[in-house]
Structure formats: structure tokens, C-alpha cells
Amino acid sequence: MATRLSIENRRRGGFVGFLLRSLLALGVVAAIAGGQAAVALYVHLSRDLPQIPPFEAIRFGGVSTVRAAHGQTLAEVFEERRYLVPRDRIPKVLVDAVLASEDARFFEHSGLDLRGIARAVWSNLRAGEVREGASTLTQQLARTLLLGQEKSLRRKVREAILARRIEDIYSKDQILTLYLNLVFMGEGAYGIQAASRTYFGKDVSDLDASEAAIVATLPQSPGRVTPVSNPAEVRVRRDRVLRRMRETGTLPPEQEAEARAAEVRVAGSHDDLGDRAPVPASAAMREVRPLIAVDQGSDLFGAPAGLEAVTTIDLGLQWAAQDAVSEAARAIDRRQGYRGPLGRIREAKFPEFARRNRAWLDKHGVREDLPYGRPVLAVVTESGPDLARLLVAAGTEGVLPLANMAWAVPYTEFPKDASGGRTEVAKVSLDGKIDAVDKVLRPGDVVLVSRVKPAPPKAPPKRKKGKKAAPAPEPVAPPDAGPPLALFALQQLPRPQAALVAMEPRSGRVVAMAGGTDFDTSQVNRTESVRQTGSVVKPVYYSKAYDAGVAPSTVMSGAPFREGQWTPEGDAAVDDMTLWQALTRSENNVSIRVLRMVIERAGLDGLNEWARRLGLTRPFQGFAAEALGVDATPAEVLSAFGTFANGGIRPDPVLVSMVRDGRGNVLVDRRSPRDANCPILDAIVREVAAPPEAARRAITAEAAWITAANLRDVAEEGTAKSAKKLGRPVCGKTGTLPFDVWFAGWTHEVAAVAWVGQDTRERWLGRSRASGGVFGADTALPAWVSFARAAAGGRPAVDDLASPPEGVVVARVDAATGLLAAGEDGIAVPHLKGTEPTEVAPEPGWMPAAMEVAEF
């Protein structure tokens, strides 16, 4: 019996053992299979992982900067706005805040924080939602630097693999430095330095504890929660970071309390491009972009990434140019008439308008005491014959008197036809006057106005001798009058456009470029737009006539000109006159004959070669009408007038004078030896290396000087004589057409071209085609004078025409005959040596016998 039980026990033990052994074997097989599967999965997921570059080989594309001549920032060019900060410049308070927010055990784990993962899972389960992430800084770096933002389990595993590899290759400080310079922080800012500048307007090294904690919260949801888009949520997150910093011992309790008490404030944003010099900055960016495309970026040990382009723009003159073109466009716009209110609102909506306008003004730093001259919206609350009452914003009201809107006659333009085009009409509105405010404005009209200063009180009338002056009446204030209301003038956004471009003719430095009245509404650079020049082209072929040996004293017919069915519109017969007088007075009949004579003598090819050397790119076709205007851009006209100003040597216009990379290596250097910003030794080297004068000369010095002297006469005695108000020598030429008016000219300091015109030709610039009443002299020239006054800067006047070249002689000429004047009479006219008149004009009243007979 005992033997049988023993045998059975052995059998049972054998079965149990067998079972255990089988299970163990299966476990081993499963473990091996699982391990092989894990290895296979690891190999599969990691086989095409990106290579982790050496830390020193990582390159970031940074921010390239466009600067004015004196260093002011005009624009920044970037794909991602990032300013690199090396580890030793990152403040400890910011590092502590980021670690408290994103990865408290960063210096303890090896890329994956299993304890943090477990804590996040438990926290999210208790909350019933995802409140806490478990990605370490290393995982976030792997995702951002190498993987992208795809959301999947596969990406998460690959991210973990890369995080472990990164920890093996980079040090903790390197990982931290990369992360803080790479991560997106919202509002277009990449990295801590861009975030610091964007939100607080300061360098990252100057952040306090509150600001550092705010920056630390930004990587969590940069597209939704920033100090700009959601300051309330940012405050909650900031306080959470500050609490964690206190709990980890990196922030004392008293500093935590102080930081919590701070408001979440964003520094006022500024737009370097829009606020300073948008047109030349944009043009400079186009020049620099090819260099940016091949720039290799910068590492975190080297100089900042990005290029620095230094332009020739003088920011003070740029602003003077922008002010000049804006005022020119507003002036002609007022002359054309009032286009009506911007909109209408019901009286019940007045309080809401006032509240919303106040909020907008406060946001843009405009308080209740409105600055003079700044356009603001207002709603008309009352309107009578003599004035309208305005509500600008909550707490700001005013009055608009008739005198400050007398120009506001109804605006007219060409009517549109069925195809959407426009049909020209004989006349449109210009220079009208209204006699009552309530004929134009009604309560509820939303209008654009600007605050103006009250006119100074008129001086009392002079009393007659022996009479006592009557005592002035005491001013009596009406009962309950309250404080005086602000005084406003009616404004509107100008529809005509204007442009001005200027350069130093001796160096070619473009110092100002205003391409329009408002870059926000139109980014067109009109200094490069092709327009009809009008009479501004006349010096081109007159100078060729002088070069060809035609004496400026040559008398030509002023009779009406006809070619086929074409005759100049509105040009009646004028007296015969010399070429000199014809250019001074801009006489069309004579000028057409001058062009024809030049083509006969030099040929059309000869004329076009002359024009090309002056800078015009579109050839003459040989039509008589081209004497009164050709197609050209203001920049091309400036090149021609700059050549006259520079004694016949055509200046090469330069906008970008130098480009450096982040390490200071000079990539482009176009500085002129005559550039005041060029160091003296560099200037000497450049002057020695410059091509000889003969290679740079476009036209002869003699032809340039005679033309310049003739254009001086234009500005003193001719169509541009109002330029004399500048109080210094001016040479220049006006141009007037139905849609365009010009003035091009120069002083010793600067050459400039001003243009004003109808951009889209929806109406005449003036009243009509033939008798517009709008001229280059009264519309473009005032803008030019305003700019030239700023360019002069109070310096003593210099006369560049004080001494003629050796090949020029000045003769006193009788204006009627072109012969030498008797005695000191006549006008001083320069000639090429050998072309001056030698015969003396006869006495007044004398005439040949044949003419005497003809009279009878």
C-alpha cells in the first residue's frame, strides 16, 4: 500500500514538475519571442530615424536686419524670427522657470522620465482630462528639431528613441541651450530672445521672475495662449510655475509673492518696416534675399545668425520725404472735393461708437487730449450752417467750423460704363467752396477729422491819429458753457498719389525713397512706376542740341505746330524765342521743333544713345509728341538730372551700401569714396581704385553745365520760379499732364524728383484735359521744396555753377534776336566755345529795308 502511494506521489510530482517545466519553457520562449519582437520593432521604428548632428554642426537661420545709414533698424527678414542666445547669457531665473514648468527632473533622467510619466498618468486619471504632459525637454527637442509635430504612437516611440540617443551625444547644457533657442513661443517668436523682445521689449538677460515664468509657459500652447491673445490664462499658468519654483527651492517665497502681484503686461509693439521707411526697406530686402538664401546660418558658439544690410537711407530725410508726399496728395485731394462720409450710424449707436473708438485710441496710446494733426474718426452729432458738433470718443467732443471744411464740394470723377471701365468727361470738380456745413454733413455721418490749433486772434484795427481807442469789451461766457471744445478740420484719405526719390548726385547714395502716401493701403513703389513725364523730359533733348553745337541763343519759331492731324492741345502761337528762353518757359511749340532738329542732326539712334547714357531705358520713337513727354520712372528721371548735377558724370544709384554676415565678414561693399560715412582711409583706397573719369562720363561737362544753367533759369525766372522761396540755388524742371505733374531738380546737397498723379486715372488730376488748373509748379514743386529744405539742414548755400568749364563762354544776348546785346542789356546765356553770337543786335526800332517795304 505504501509502495503504491509512493508511486502515485512520484507520478503526481512528475506531472506538476512537467507542468512547471512546460510553463517555464513557454515563458522563456515567449520572452525570447517578445524580445525579438521588441528588437524587430525597435529596428523597424529606428531604421530611418534622422541622424543627430554634432552640436557644433547645427545651424540656425536667424534674423537678417536692414538698417538705415546711421544704424536704425528699418526691417527684419526671416523665415523664423529667432535671435540666438548662448548658454552663458541665459539667466538662471529663466532656466529655473522652464524646468519647473516643463521638466523638473531634467538633470536626473536620461531622456525619459518614467517617474514623471507615472505621475502624469495618475494626475490626468484623477482629473478626468489631460492636464499634464510627460514629455521631457529632450523629447520635445527631438520632436521639434528632428521629427515634426505628427501625433501618433509611432512618432511617440521614435521620439523616445531619439531622446535617449540625444542624451548620449549632447550634454545637458547643450540640450537646454538648443531647446531654449529652438522652441516656438507664439506671435511669430522662436526661442527665448525673440519671445522676450516680442512680449516685453527687452533682452532676455533683463527678465524678472514674473516675466521668466510667463516665457516658461509659452511652449505649452503657443498658438492659443500668449500674453497678447489670452493674458488671463497666461496669469494662471504663470502663477502655477511660480508655485513650482518655490516648491523646488529656486524662488524664495517673498519673490514669489512679488512676482504673483505683477500684472501681465505686453510691451507696445512697433513695426520697424511700416513705421520707418517701408518702401526703401522693401527694396533693400529684395536685393538682400539672394544672399540670405545661400547664407549657412550660425551655430550657438559663433556670431548671431543672419545678415546685416546697411542702406544709404537717411531716416530724417526719409521722414521728410514721406511727409512731403503725404501733404502733396492731401492738398490736391482737397482741391478735388469731398467724397462723402465713411459711413453712417443711428443716434442710438453714438455711445457704442464713442466707447469703441476710445478703446481703439487707448490701445494705440492716444489719450483724451488728442494730438494736433492726427487723423481720427468722429461722428457728427449736430449740424448747422456754420459748424458741426462732433463726438470723437468717450470724453472727447469737438466742433468743425465751416472755415475748416470749405473745400468740401461734391467730388466728381469719370462715370463707369457697362464694362466697368470709365468714360472721360470734359470737366470734373476742382477748387470749389461750400457756403454751409449742413449742406455737406448730417447727424450720424462718420467722418475723418484732425484736431487743429485755433487761429490766433486778429490784431485790433489801427486807430486814426488823435482818436482814442475804444475799450475792448469784456468777454462774457454763456451760462453753463463748460470748457471750450476742441477744434477740428475735415480730412479724408487722399485718392491721388505722390512719390519722391532723392540721392546725393556726387556719390549716388539714395537718401530717401517715398513710393506713395500710405504703405498700409498700397505697397506699390511709385518711384519705379512708369509714368508720362511731361516737360520734365525736355532737358534730355535740349542738352543734346547744346552738345551738337546748337547755340542756346538760336531763335526758333513759336508758331503752332501741326504734324498730320496732330497738334499740341491748348498751345496757341507764341513769339519766336531762343532755345534758352523756350526751356525756361517750357514753350511747347518751340520745344517740338528743337526735338525735330536734334533728330535731323544726330539721328534717332544718336538721340536714344544720349538718353540711354543719361539713364532713360525706353527709347524715343521719333514722334513729335515725345517732345512733351515720354514714358519713364521717377528713378530714371532722377538719374538724368543727377547726371546734369554731377557735371556729366552719371552717378550709379546705390541703396544697399554694405552687407555683412553674422561674423562681420563683408559680402557686399558699394560705398562711394564720396560717402560721408566711408572712413577716410577706405575713401582714399576707393578713389584710387575707381575707374577714370572718362569711363564714368555720360555726357560732356560743357553740355551738362549749359543745361544746368538753363535749368537754374527755370527755377529763377521760368515755370519753377516759386522754388526761389527755398533761399538757395536750385536747378530744375516742371512737368504737367492731365494725370501727372512733376518737378525734378537739385541743390548742392541733393537731387530729387517729386511726382503727383492719379494712380488709376479715374478722373483728371485737375479740372479738364486742356485747362486743368493743376501744374507741376503748384502741386509737385511744393513737396520738392519741403524736402529740399530738410536736406539743406540750415547749411550755407553753395553755388555749383559759379565757374563754367573751360569750353563754355557766357555771352549777353538780345532775347528777341539771339544776337549780342548792346552794352549791358540782354540776358547772360552760356554757349559752347565757338557757338556764341558775334554780331551785335541792332538798335530797337531798326528793321531791314525789305521789312520796311513789306509794312507798306
PDB file of C-alpha atoms in Angstrom, residues 93-94 97 200 207-215 217 231 234-246 250-265:
ATOM      1  CA  VAL A  93      15.740  82.556 -13.258  1.00  0.00           C
ATOM      2  CA  LEU A  94      14.557  81.637 -16.755  1.00  0.00           C
ATOM      3  CA  ALA A  97      11.202  78.642 -14.568  1.00  0.00           C
ATOM      4  CA  PHE A 200       8.361  92.593 -23.055  1.00  0.00           C
ATOM      5  CA  LEU A 207      13.701  89.388 -17.453  1.00  0.00           C
ATOM      6  CA  ASP A 208      12.358  89.395 -13.909  1.00  0.00           C
ATOM      7  CA  ALA A 209      10.815  86.352 -12.184  1.00  0.00           C
ATOM      8  CA  SER A 210       7.272  87.104 -13.373  1.00  0.00           C
ATOM      9  CA  GLU A 211       8.352  87.569 -16.992  1.00  0.00           C
ATOM     10  CA  ALA A 212      10.574  84.483 -16.886  1.00  0.00           C
ATOM     11  CA  ALA A 213       7.653  82.398 -15.603  1.00  0.00           C
ATOM     12  CA  ILE A 214       5.447  83.763 -18.418  1.00  0.00           C
ATOM     13  CA  VAL A 215       8.045  82.819 -21.034  1.00  0.00           C
ATOM     14  CA  THR A 217       4.542  78.792 -20.022  1.00  0.00           C
ATOM     15  CA  PRO A 231      -3.487  87.277 -20.706  1.00  0.00           C
ATOM     16  CA  VAL A 234      -1.264  83.213 -19.008  1.00  0.00           C
ATOM     17  CA  ARG A 235      -1.541  84.626 -15.484  1.00  0.00           C
ATOM     18  CA  VAL A 236      -2.980  81.334 -14.168  1.00  0.00           C
ATOM     19  CA  ARG A 237      -0.181  79.367 -15.800  1.00  0.00           C
ATOM     20  CA  ARG A 238       2.465  81.836 -14.635  1.00  0.00           C
ATOM     21  CA  ASP A 239       1.320  81.532 -11.020  1.00  0.00           C
ATOM     22  CA  ARG A 240       1.476  77.738 -11.305  1.00  0.00           C
ATOM     23  CA  VAL A 241       5.086  77.960 -12.485  1.00  0.00           C
ATOM     24  CA  LEU A 242       5.958  80.378  -9.681  1.00  0.00           C
ATOM     25  CA  ARG A 243       4.464  77.962  -7.139  1.00  0.00           C
ATOM     26  CA  ARG A 244       6.542  75.092  -8.519  1.00  0.00           C
ATOM     27  CA  MET A 245       9.658  77.244  -8.424  1.00  0.00           C
ATOM     28  CA  ARG A 246       9.005  77.950  -4.754  1.00  0.00           C
ATOM     29  CA  THR A 250      14.594  78.036  -6.712  1.00  0.00           C
ATOM     30  CA  LEU A 251      12.408  81.032  -5.802  1.00  0.00           C
ATOM     31  CA  PRO A 252      12.111  82.470  -2.291  1.00  0.00           C
ATOM     32  CA  PRO A 253       8.507  82.936  -1.025  1.00  0.00           C
ATOM     33  CA  GLU A 254       8.794  86.723  -0.884  1.00  0.00           C
ATOM     34  CA  GLN A 255       9.939  86.860  -4.532  1.00  0.00           C
ATOM     35  CA  GLU A 256       7.101  84.519  -5.490  1.00  0.00           C
ATOM     36  CA  ALA A 257       4.589  86.870  -3.846  1.00  0.00           C
ATOM     37  CA  GLU A 258       6.097  89.883  -5.609  1.00  0.00           C
ATOM     38  CA  ALA A 259       6.025  88.110  -8.975  1.00  0.00           C
ATOM     39  CA  ARG A 260       2.413  86.966  -8.471  1.00  0.00           C
ATOM     40  CA  ALA A 261       1.376  90.575  -7.779  1.00  0.00           C
ATOM     41  CA  ALA A 262       2.772  91.768 -11.123  1.00  0.00           C
ATOM     42  CA  GLU A 263       0.283  92.394 -13.931  1.00  0.00           C
ATOM     43  CA  VAL A 264       0.585  90.503 -17.198  1.00  0.00           C
ATOM     44  CA  ARG A 265       1.548  93.393 -19.452  1.00  0.00           C
TER      45      ARG A 265
END
